[in-house]
Amino acid sequence: MGPVSLLLQYQKLSNWKGDLAKMTHLQAGLSPETIEKARLELNENPDVLHQDIQQVRDMIITRPDIGFLRTDDAFILRFLRARKFHQADAFRLLAQYFQYRQLNLDMFKNFKADDPGIKRALIDGFPGVLENRDHYGRKILLLFAANWDQSRNSFTDILRAILLSLEVLIEDPELQINGFILIIDWSNFSFKQASKLTPSILKLAIEGLQDSFPARFGGVHFVNQPWYIHALYTLIKPFLKDKTRKRIFLHGNNLNSLHQLIHPEFLPSEFGGTLPPYDMGTWARTLLGPDYSDENDYTHTSYNAMHVKHTSSNLERECSPKPMKRSQSVVEAGTLKHEEKGENENTQPLLALD
């Protein structure tokens, strides 16, 4: 083999090592099981990861009307994962992500945890985020609908707090692959409260979560929903993609069907699980850190599962327990009504995962 051939071989080897280093960096921190899951479920191939990302980036020129404010490899990768590496679909989602922000500029002004509106929503538990993931590695988000004080939190600020929380969580590559679960407890959610959920603001939420965010939602679970929530669901169905509809479950007050999909050991007692009741301030303290202050009449009951950094004795005094407004579905673990499958068809999920 001549010196020219040897040089070409060396350059090829060097380029291969460089690409491998890039791929290793992009998949850094992923467990072997998650890497294999990404390969099987999402068509993620480390050998062509850089090419997939570049092909999505090359499509940006086709949408000069959109300001793509971030286009680095790690950012584009989450959109590819959200769309199972279908490059055209991933680019469409990337474009919708930035277009949604351009069309709703007010929602994303001061888009930080210490923004007054977002901060109030976080402190009031919108959303709650459990520390532990379910048996599929998915992060579980909670919403206790009855705790929506409409004189205190606008629906838009609650939506902003949810979107900001997802932005923080989606930085974790494991969650880009494994996804999220959302549980909404409708206990004691009044008809008056429901009347504020207009089609326009519900459409805004659907566009922000379903059409414009790079996350895999494995299921949206309604618990203890009254009849008027069923009526609302009928109204928003036309805005939902078929894939989304298949991931919405209406459990009523029979949690057998919920526990078939999310095991009780991953759930707080509000949902018949074996964990302690959820502390509404847990996620707020995580995002706000030293800026957290309990500025309402709610309390933050002990929920020691999540490792939250302690700041100072003054902060601990500010967060000391006081009487709190809570969902009325809070019960001792394991005491919620369970019925045999088929005993009450109305409490079974109306839809099933595909």
PDB file of N, CA and C in Angstrom, residues 206 210 232-242 245:
ATOM      1  N   ILE A 206     -53.796  22.827  23.224  1.00  0.00           N
ATOM      2  CA  ILE A 206     -53.573  21.679  22.331  1.00  0.00           C
ATOM      3  C   ILE A 206     -52.484  21.990  21.315  1.00  0.00           C
ATOM      4  N   GLN A 210     -49.620  19.436  21.819  1.00  0.00           N
ATOM      5  CA  GLN A 210     -49.722  18.355  20.829  1.00  0.00           C
ATOM      6  C   GLN A 210     -48.939  18.664  19.556  1.00  0.00           C
ATOM      7  N   LEU A 232     -66.819  18.709  27.607  1.00  0.00           N
ATOM      8  CA  LEU A 232     -65.686  19.489  27.112  1.00  0.00           C
ATOM      9  C   LEU A 232     -64.792  18.659  26.202  1.00  0.00           C
ATOM     10  N   TYR A 233     -64.591  17.415  26.608  1.00  0.00           N
ATOM     11  CA  TYR A 233     -63.742  16.532  25.811  1.00  0.00           C
ATOM     12  C   TYR A 233     -64.345  16.342  24.419  1.00  0.00           C
ATOM     13  N   THR A 234     -65.665  16.237  24.348  1.00  0.00           N
ATOM     14  CA  THR A 234     -66.334  16.109  23.054  1.00  0.00           C
ATOM     15  C   THR A 234     -66.088  17.339  22.185  1.00  0.00           C
ATOM     16  N   LEU A 235     -66.053  18.524  22.835  1.00  0.00           N
ATOM     17  CA  LEU A 235     -65.827  19.763  22.096  1.00  0.00           C
ATOM     18  C   LEU A 235     -64.423  19.839  21.507  1.00  0.00           C
ATOM     19  N   ILE A 236     -63.429  19.343  22.253  1.00  0.00           N
ATOM     20  CA  ILE A 236     -62.057  19.496  21.787  1.00  0.00           C
ATOM     21  C   ILE A 236     -61.587  18.349  20.893  1.00  0.00           C
ATOM     22  N   LYS A 237     -62.393  17.287  20.818  1.00  0.00           N
ATOM     23  CA  LYS A 237     -61.984  16.129  20.009  1.00  0.00           C
ATOM     24  C   LYS A 237     -61.576  16.486  18.585  1.00  0.00           C
ATOM     25  N   PRO A 238     -62.307  17.401  17.913  1.00  0.00           N
ATOM     26  CA  PRO A 238     -61.919  17.724  16.537  1.00  0.00           C
ATOM     27  C   PRO A 238     -60.511  18.308  16.428  1.00  0.00           C
ATOM     28  N   PHE A 239     -59.983  18.894  17.511  1.00  0.00           N
ATOM     29  CA  PHE A 239     -58.648  19.480  17.480  1.00  0.00           C
ATOM     30  C   PHE A 239     -57.556  18.446  17.752  1.00  0.00           C
ATOM     31  N   LEU A 240     -57.953  17.252  18.143  1.00  0.00           N
ATOM     32  CA  LEU A 240     -56.975  16.237  18.536  1.00  0.00           C
ATOM     33  C   LEU A 240     -56.636  15.325  17.362  1.00  0.00           C
ATOM     34  N   LYS A 241     -55.369  15.012  17.238  1.00  0.00           N
ATOM     35  CA  LYS A 241     -54.972  14.025  16.254  1.00  0.00           C
ATOM     36  C   LYS A 241     -55.429  12.645  16.702  1.00  0.00           C
ATOM     37  N   ASP A 242     -55.587  11.761  15.740  1.00  0.00           N
ATOM     38  CA  ASP A 242     -56.027  10.405  16.069  1.00  0.00           C
ATOM     39  C   ASP A 242     -55.071   9.744  17.055  1.00  0.00           C
ATOM     40  N   ARG A 245     -55.878  11.074  20.516  1.00  0.00           N
ATOM     41  CA  ARG A 245     -57.128  10.525  21.063  1.00  0.00           C
ATOM     42  C   ARG A 245     -56.923   9.117  21.612  1.00  0.00           C
TER      43      ARG A 245
END
